[in-house]
Short mmCIF file of C-alpha atoms in Angstrom, two decimals:
data_model
loop_
_atom_site.label_atom_id
_atom_site.label_comp_id
_atom_site.label_asym_id
_atom_site.label_seq_id
_atom_site.Cartn_x
_atom_site.Cartn_y
_atom_site.Cartn_z
CA UNK A 86 12.87 9.65 -23.66
CA UNK A 87 9.63 8.73 -21.92
CA UNK A 88 9.93 7.84 -18.28
CA UNK A 89 8.30 4.61 -17.06
CA UNK A 90 4.90 4.85 -15.42
CA UNK A 91 4.92 3.99 -11.72
CA UNK A 92 2.03 2.69 -9.63
CA UNK A 93 1.93 3.85 -6.01
CA UNK A 94 -0.43 1.90 -3.76
CA UNK A 95 -1.87 3.34 -0.54
CA UNK A 96 -1.21 6.66 -2.21
CA UNK A 97 -3.01 8.72 0.42
CA UNK A 98 -1.25 6.96 3.30
CA UNK A 99 1.80 7.87 5.39
CA UNK A 100 4.46 6.78 2.91
CA UNK A 101 2.41 6.45 -0.27
CA UNK A 102 1.40 10.10 -0.42
CA UNK A 103 4.94 11.37 0.09
CA UNK A 104 6.28 8.83 -2.42
CA UNK A 105 3.79 9.91 -5.08
CA UNK A 106 4.59 13.60 -4.53
CA UNK A 107 8.34 12.99 -4.75
CA UNK A 108 8.03 10.95 -7.95
CA UNK A 109 5.85 13.65 -9.50
CA UNK A 110 8.52 16.20 -8.58
CA UNK A 111 10.99 14.01 -10.49
CA UNK A 112 8.56 14.21 -13.45
CA UNK A 113 7.63 10.52 -13.49
CA UNK A 114 4.12 9.59 -14.63
CA UNK A 115 2.39 8.34 -11.47
CA UNK A 116 -0.74 6.27 -11.12
CA UNK A 117 -2.00 6.56 -7.54
CA UNK A 118 -4.12 3.69 -6.25
CA UNK A 119 -6.42 4.67 -3.37
CA UNK A 120 -9.26 3.01 -1.48
CA UNK A 121 -11.48 6.12 -1.66
CA UNK A 122 -11.28 9.48 -3.37
CA UNK A 123 -10.70 12.22 -0.80
CA UNK A 124 -8.89 15.54 -0.31
CA UNK A 125 -5.46 13.91 -0.40
CA UNK A 126 -6.16 12.07 -3.64
CA UNK A 127 -7.49 15.32 -5.08
CA UNK A 128 -4.21 16.98 -4.11
CA UNK A 129 -2.33 14.27 -5.99
CA UNK A 130 -4.61 14.72 -8.98
CA UNK A 131 -3.87 18.45 -9.05
CA UNK A 132 -0.14 17.66 -8.92
CA UNK A 133 -0.50 15.48 -12.01
CA UNK A 134 -1.14 11.95 -10.74
CA UNK A 135 -3.64 9.62 -12.37
CA UNK A 136 -6.03 8.48 -9.64
CA UNK A 137 -7.39 4.93 -9.58
CA UNK A 138 -9.85 3.85 -6.89
CA UNK A 139 -9.44 0.19 -6.09
CA UNK A 140 -9.07 -2.55 -3.51
CA UNK A 141 -5.78 -4.44 -3.14
CA UNK A 142 -7.67 -7.62 -2.27
CA UNK A 143 -9.52 -7.59 -5.62
CA UNK A 144 -7.36 -9.19 -8.33
CA UNK A 145 -9.42 -7.61 -11.10
CA UNK A 146 -8.96 -4.09 -9.74
CA UNK A 147 -5.24 -4.68 -9.10
CA UNK A 148 -4.79 -5.94 -12.68
CA UNK A 149 -6.49 -2.79 -13.97
CA UNK A 150 -4.29 -0.59 -11.78
CA UNK A 151 -1.15 -2.30 -13.12
CA UNK A 152 -2.16 -2.09 -16.78
CA UNK A 153 0.45 -0.09 -18.68
CA UNK A 154 2.66 0.29 -15.59
CA UNK A 155 6.37 -0.59 -15.58
CA UNK A 156 7.28 -0.18 -11.89
CA UNK A 157 5.33 -0.23 -8.64
CA UNK A 158 5.44 0.55 -4.94
CA UNK A 159 3.52 -2.04 -2.94
CA UNK A 160 2.69 -0.81 0.55
CA UNK A 161 1.70 -3.73 2.75
CA UNK A 162 -1.63 -2.67 4.28
CA UNK A 163 -1.84 -2.64 8.09
CA UNK A 164 -4.94 -4.81 8.03
CA UNK A 165 -6.00 -8.43 8.22
CA UNK A 166 -4.93 -10.84 5.47
CA UNK A 167 -1.63 -9.14 4.65
CA UNK A 168 -0.43 -12.44 3.20
CA UNK A 169 -3.32 -12.91 0.78
CA UNK A 170 -3.19 -9.23 -0.21
CA UNK A 171 0.50 -9.56 -0.98
CA UNK A 172 -0.16 -12.73 -2.97
CA UNK A 173 -2.85 -10.96 -5.02
CA UNK A 174 -0.52 -8.08 -5.88
CA UNK A 175 2.43 -10.40 -6.63
CA UNK A 176 0.28 -12.49 -8.97
CA UNK A 177 -0.95 -9.42 -10.83
CA UNK A 178 2.59 -8.02 -10.98
CA UNK A 179 3.83 -11.25 -12.54
CA UNK A 180 1.04 -11.18 -15.12
CA UNK A 181 1.86 -7.56 -15.95
CA UNK A 182 5.57 -8.34 -16.27
CA UNK A 183 6.66 -5.40 -14.18
CA UNK A 184 10.28 -4.32 -14.40
CA UNK A 185 10.54 -4.12 -10.64
CA UNK A 186 8.58 -3.56 -7.45
CA UNK A 187 9.59 -1.84 -4.21
CA UNK A 188 7.91 -3.59 -1.29
CA UNK A 189 7.16 -2.11 2.12
CA UNK A 190 8.00 -4.67 4.78
CA UNK A 191 8.81 -4.08 8.45
CA UNK A 192 11.88 -4.33 10.65
CA UNK A 193 10.34 -7.02 12.86
CA UNK A 194 9.37 -9.33 9.98
CA UNK A 195 9.92 -12.89 11.24
CA UNK A 196 8.08 -16.23 10.99
CA UNK A 197 7.86 -16.72 14.76
CA UNK A 198 6.62 -13.27 15.82
CA UNK A 199 3.64 -13.16 18.22
CA UNK A 200 2.09 -10.68 15.76
CA UNK A 201 0.12 -12.43 13.01
CA UNK A 202 0.55 -9.33 10.85
CA UNK A 203 4.31 -9.50 11.21
CA UNK A 204 4.37 -13.19 10.31
CA UNK A 205 2.20 -12.58 7.25
CA UNK A 206 4.37 -9.64 6.20
CA UNK A 207 7.41 -11.94 6.34
CA UNK A 208 5.66 -14.54 4.19
CA UNK A 209 4.43 -11.97 1.68
CA UNK A 210 7.99 -10.69 1.35
CA UNK A 211 9.11 -14.17 0.39
CA UNK A 212 6.48 -14.34 -2.34
CA UNK A 213 7.76 -11.12 -3.91
CA UNK A 214 11.35 -12.31 -3.77
CA UNK A 215 10.40 -15.58 -5.48
CA UNK A 216 8.79 -13.87 -8.49
CA UNK A 217 10.64 -14.91 -11.64
CA UNK A 218 11.76 -12.07 -13.87
CA UNK A 219 10.73 -9.26 -11.51
CA UNK A 220 13.40 -7.54 -9.44
CA UNK A 221 12.46 -6.54 -5.90
CA UNK A 222 13.66 -3.90 -3.48
CA UNK A 223 12.58 -4.21 0.15
CA UNK A 224 12.12 -1.30 2.51
CA UNK A 225 11.71 -2.29 6.16
CA UNK A 226 11.54 0.68 8.54
CA UNK A 227 11.06 0.23 12.26
CA UNK A 228 9.00 2.45 14.56
CA UNK A 229 7.97 5.53 12.55
CA UNK A 230 8.43 9.02 13.98
CA UNK A 231 4.74 9.47 13.15
CA UNK A 232 3.82 6.90 15.82
CA UNK A 233 4.67 9.25 18.70
CA UNK A 234 1.59 11.23 17.77
CA UNK A 235 -0.34 8.51 19.61
CA UNK A 236 0.63 10.32 22.83
CA UNK A 237 -1.65 13.16 21.71
CA UNK A 238 -0.13 16.33 20.30
CA UNK A 239 -2.54 18.56 22.24
CA UNK A 240 -1.66 16.81 25.50
CA UNK A 241 2.04 17.24 24.74
CA UNK A 242 1.61 20.93 23.89
CA UNK A 243 -0.68 21.94 26.76
CA UNK A 244 -0.04 19.48 29.59
CA UNK A 245 3.67 18.99 28.87
CA UNK A 246 3.34 15.20 29.09
CA UNK A 247 4.24 12.53 26.53
CA UNK A 248 2.72 9.35 27.91
CA UNK A 249 3.46 6.09 26.10
CA UNK A 250 4.47 2.64 27.43
CA UNK A 251 7.92 2.57 25.81
CA UNK A 252 9.98 1.75 28.90
CA UNK A 253 13.49 3.04 28.28
CA UNK A 254 13.69 1.61 24.77
CA UNK A 255 15.79 3.38 22.16
CA UNK A 256 14.79 4.21 18.58
CA UNK A 257 16.12 6.19 15.61
CA UNK A 258 12.73 7.33 14.27
CA UNK A 259 12.44 7.95 10.51
CA UNK A 260 10.02 10.52 9.11
CA UNK A 261 7.39 9.52 6.56
CA UNK A 262 9.17 11.81 4.11
CA UNK A 263 12.55 10.11 4.57
CA UNK A 264 11.03 6.64 4.17
CA UNK A 265 9.43 7.93 0.98
CA UNK A 266 12.78 9.31 -0.24
CA UNK A 267 14.18 5.78 -0.08
CA UNK A 268 11.13 4.32 -1.83
CA UNK A 269 11.05 6.99 -4.54
CA UNK A 270 14.82 6.74 -5.02
CA UNK A 271 14.68 3.01 -5.69
CA UNK A 272 11.78 3.44 -8.13
CA UNK A 273 13.34 6.35 -10.00
CA UNK A 274 16.72 4.65 -10.43
CA UNK A 275 16.32 0.92 -9.70
CA UNK A 276 19.60 -0.48 -11.07
CA UNK A 277 21.85 0.14 -8.01
CA UNK A 278 19.21 -1.15 -5.60
CA UNK A 279 17.73 -4.31 -7.11
CA UNK A 280 17.72 -7.26 -4.73
CA UNK A 281 18.64 -5.11 -1.76
CA UNK A 282 16.91 -4.19 1.48
CA UNK A 283 16.97 -0.74 3.02
CA UNK A 284 16.08 0.29 6.52
CA UNK A 285 15.54 4.05 6.68
CA UNK A 286 16.13 5.51 10.14
CA UNK A 287 16.64 8.88 11.73
CA UNK A 288 20.18 10.16 12.35
CA UNK A 289 20.62 8.84 15.91
CA UNK A 290 19.16 6.67 18.65
CA UNK A 291 16.91 8.54 21.06
CA UNK A 292 15.53 7.62 24.47
CA UNK A 293 11.85 8.42 25.11
CA UNK A 294 12.73 11.46 27.24
CA UNK A 295 14.89 12.77 24.37
CA UNK A 296 11.84 12.50 22.11
CA UNK A 297 9.86 14.45 24.72
CA UNK A 298 12.67 17.03 24.96
CA UNK A 299 12.43 17.54 21.21
CA UNK A 300 8.70 18.26 21.48
CA UNK A 301 9.60 20.63 24.32
CA UNK A 302 12.06 22.60 22.20
CA UNK A 303 9.43 22.96 19.49
CA UNK A 304 6.60 24.00 21.84
CA UNK A 305 8.77 26.18 24.07
CA UNK A 306 7.86 24.33 27.24
CA UNK A 307 9.21 21.42 29.26
CA UNK A 308 7.71 18.10 28.20
CA UNK A 309 8.00 15.11 30.52
CA UNK A 310 7.99 11.51 29.34
CA UNK A 311 5.73 9.21 31.36
CA UNK A 312 6.04 5.46 30.91
CA UNK A 313 2.28 4.99 30.90
CA UNK A 314 0.32 1.80 31.55
CA UNK A 315 -0.18 -0.52 28.60
CA UNK A 316 -3.91 -0.87 29.32
CA UNK A 317 -4.43 2.81 28.55
CA UNK A 318 -3.10 2.53 24.98
CA UNK A 319 -6.07 0.56 23.54
CA UNK A 320 -8.45 3.07 25.12
CA UNK A 321 -6.59 5.98 23.52
CA UNK A 322 -6.44 4.27 20.14
CA UNK A 323 -10.08 3.18 20.20
CA UNK A 324 -11.09 6.77 21.00
CA UNK A 325 -9.08 7.86 17.95
CA UNK A 326 -10.93 5.33 15.76
CA UNK A 327 -8.05 2.86 15.33
CA UNK A 328 -9.39 -0.63 14.44
CA UNK A 329 -9.02 -3.38 17.04
CA UNK A 330 -6.92 -5.47 14.65
CA UNK A 331 -4.26 -2.77 14.51
CA UNK A 332 -4.42 -2.33 18.28
CA UNK A 333 -3.85 -6.06 18.80
CA UNK A 334 -0.68 -5.92 16.72
CA UNK A 335 0.57 -2.64 18.19
CA UNK A 336 0.59 -4.16 21.67
CA UNK A 337 3.26 -6.59 20.47
CA UNK A 338 5.23 -3.77 18.85
CA UNK A 339 5.20 -1.79 22.10
CA UNK A 340 6.72 -4.76 23.89
CA UNK A 341 9.35 -5.02 21.15
CA UNK A 342 10.11 -1.32 21.61
CA UNK A 343 10.70 -1.75 25.35
CA UNK A 344 13.01 -4.69 24.70
CA UNK A 345 15.22 -2.75 22.30
CA UNK A 346 14.28 -4.44 19.00
CA UNK A 347 14.03 -1.11 17.18
CA UNK A 348 17.46 -0.08 18.46
CA UNK A 349 19.10 -3.14 16.89
CA UNK A 350 21.28 -2.07 13.96
CA UNK A 351 20.22 1.59 14.16
CA UNK A 352 20.93 4.15 12.94
CA UNK A 353 21.66 3.34 9.31
CA UNK A 354 22.94 5.47 6.44
CA UNK A 355 20.30 4.23 4.02
CA UNK A 356 18.41 7.52 3.61
CA UNK A 357 21.62 9.30 2.63
CA UNK A 358 22.78 6.43 0.40
CA UNK A 359 19.59 6.26 -1.65
CA UNK A 360 18.41 9.88 -1.63
CA UNK A 361 21.65 11.81 -1.25
CA UNK A 362 20.13 13.69 1.71
CA UNK A 363 20.81 13.34 5.41
CA UNK A 364 17.77 12.04 7.32
CA UNK A 365 15.66 14.56 9.21
CA UNK A 366 16.33 14.96 12.92
CA UNK A 367 13.42 14.65 15.30
CA UNK A 368 13.24 18.40 16.01
CA UNK A 369 12.47 18.95 12.32
CA UNK A 370 9.81 16.25 12.34
CA UNK A 371 8.23 17.46 15.60
CA UNK A 372 8.10 21.04 14.31
CA UNK A 373 6.08 19.85 11.30
CA UNK A 374 3.63 17.95 13.52
CA UNK A 375 3.14 20.74 16.04
CA UNK A 376 2.29 23.53 13.58
CA UNK A 377 -0.74 25.30 15.01
CA UNK A 378 -1.03 22.97 18.04
CA UNK A 379 1.04 24.87 20.59
CA UNK A 380 -0.52 28.23 19.72
CA UNK A 381 -4.08 27.36 20.68
CA UNK A 382 -5.76 29.24 23.51
CA UNK A 383 -5.63 27.96 27.08
CA UNK A 384 -9.44 27.91 27.03
CA UNK A 385 -9.13 24.94 24.71
CA UNK A 386 -7.92 22.91 27.70
CA UNK A 387 -11.57 22.04 28.41
CA UNK A 388 -11.60 20.16 25.13
CA UNK A 389 -8.52 18.20 26.21
CA UNK A 390 -10.16 17.31 29.53
CA UNK A 391 -13.26 16.13 27.71
CA UNK A 392 -11.11 13.98 25.43
CA UNK A 393 -9.36 12.46 28.46
CA UNK A 394 -12.74 11.63 29.98
CA UNK A 395 -13.77 9.91 26.76
CA UNK A 396 -10.56 7.87 26.77
CA UNK A 397 -11.08 6.69 30.35
CA UNK A 398 -14.72 5.81 29.63
CA UNK A 399 -13.82 3.75 26.54
CA UNK A 400 -14.06 -0.04 27.10
CA UNK A 401 -10.81 -1.86 27.69
CA UNK A 402 -9.23 -4.38 25.34
CA UNK A 403 -8.40 -8.04 25.93
CA UNK A 404 -5.92 -9.46 23.44
CA UNK A 405 -6.85 -13.06 24.22
CA UNK A 406 -10.59 -12.42 23.90
CA UNK A 407 -10.13 -10.50 20.66
CA UNK A 408 -7.99 -13.21 19.06
CA UNK A 409 -10.57 -15.86 19.95
CA UNK A 410 -13.49 -13.78 18.70
CA UNK A 411 -11.73 -12.98 15.41
CA UNK A 412 -10.28 -16.47 15.01
CA UNK A 413 -6.82 -15.04 14.43
CA UNK A 414 -4.23 -17.67 13.66
CA UNK A 415 -2.14 -18.45 16.72
CA UNK A 416 1.01 -20.54 16.71
CA UNK A 417 2.51 -22.35 19.67
CA UNK A 418 6.15 -21.32 19.32
CA UNK A 419 6.15 -17.52 19.18
CA UNK A 420 9.14 -15.40 20.06
CA UNK A 421 9.81 -11.69 20.23
CA UNK A 422 12.51 -10.49 17.86
CA UNK A 423 15.34 -10.51 20.38
CA UNK A 424 14.52 -14.11 21.32
CA UNK A 425 14.35 -15.40 17.73
CA UNK A 426 17.62 -16.91 16.49
CA UNK A 427 16.38 -16.58 12.90
CA UNK A 428 15.58 -12.88 13.32
CA UNK A 429 18.87 -12.14 15.07
CA UNK A 430 20.86 -14.02 12.43
CA UNK A 431 19.16 -12.32 9.48
CA UNK A 432 19.40 -8.86 11.01
CA UNK A 433 23.11 -9.27 11.69
CA UNK A 434 23.69 -9.50 7.93
CA UNK A 435 24.54 -6.48 5.83
CA UNK A 436 21.47 -5.15 4.07
CA UNK A 437 23.51 -4.77 0.89
CA UNK A 438 24.57 -8.41 0.45
CA UNK A 439 21.65 -9.62 -1.60
CA UNK A 440 20.32 -11.51 1.44
CA UNK A 441 18.12 -8.79 2.89
CA UNK A 442 18.44 -8.29 6.63
CA UNK A 443 15.02 -8.15 8.19
CA UNK A 444 13.16 -9.58 5.20
CA UNK A 445 13.23 -13.06 6.69
CA UNK A 446 15.34 -14.53 3.91
#
């Protein structure tokens, strides 16, 4: 019996790449939609994926990508116009009469969030859930394990410092691979999951120093967590080439982290429930990230010092000035997750009730 063809969007991204690989391992025909052809898309091609270069904001290209496809993973892009992009994909999915779609949302999704991206993600999630005749599964992870790399792996390995403005917030960080296991599991065997929301997490809540300790065990040296200044984060991210739009949203997410929003309801058993595997602990994740980093020569420290100088010389970032310049939509009554009655009420629900916790419904 032929298996249904599955479209994976953002197929060279954090979760899309791992999802495509896992589906290929399960011998599903995979069409991988990417913005540009690169080494990662070539890897997927060699593994057996059909590569389609296209833009999720272009309805014509999305229709072409969905032609002949029965199921799809829609990864909400971390970019402006998440709402219109979601509407484009939902419209094309309806036209194509997909069996089902697994949608990447986010744990903070709420209509009153200070983050315009989070508000638009919430609205886009509603559009998918309103589609007649197409079943939806929502995946809404919180703060990815991958995000700790923003502290700088070389700095962690050589200076023994993990500096991020996380306060003393707790998190159960999921790996990209575990998030993908939930996504791929719902696409490979949709029936038990339709209409549900899953929040993949790591196995336990960790304080920032525990995250640093994990990096220390992997590198063989003591790593100290430093609750760094918020103003330094945009400089670090700009130096790394992160767009200002993403930086503007991440500043809200850092505040949510400090206030414990990512600790709410964590950890979950969703990775085990969907994939049949226990989620990876942070030592396992850190070991994968640090391969080759901790073994570099001490003479490379000059490169780290040069990078630090570049960070400090990078212009600062004003959220208010950026929002005015970019004409980002601002609403009067914004609330962080822990202050939103709607968010708290929806996230207190079981994710398996048919009213997805965290999807805003």
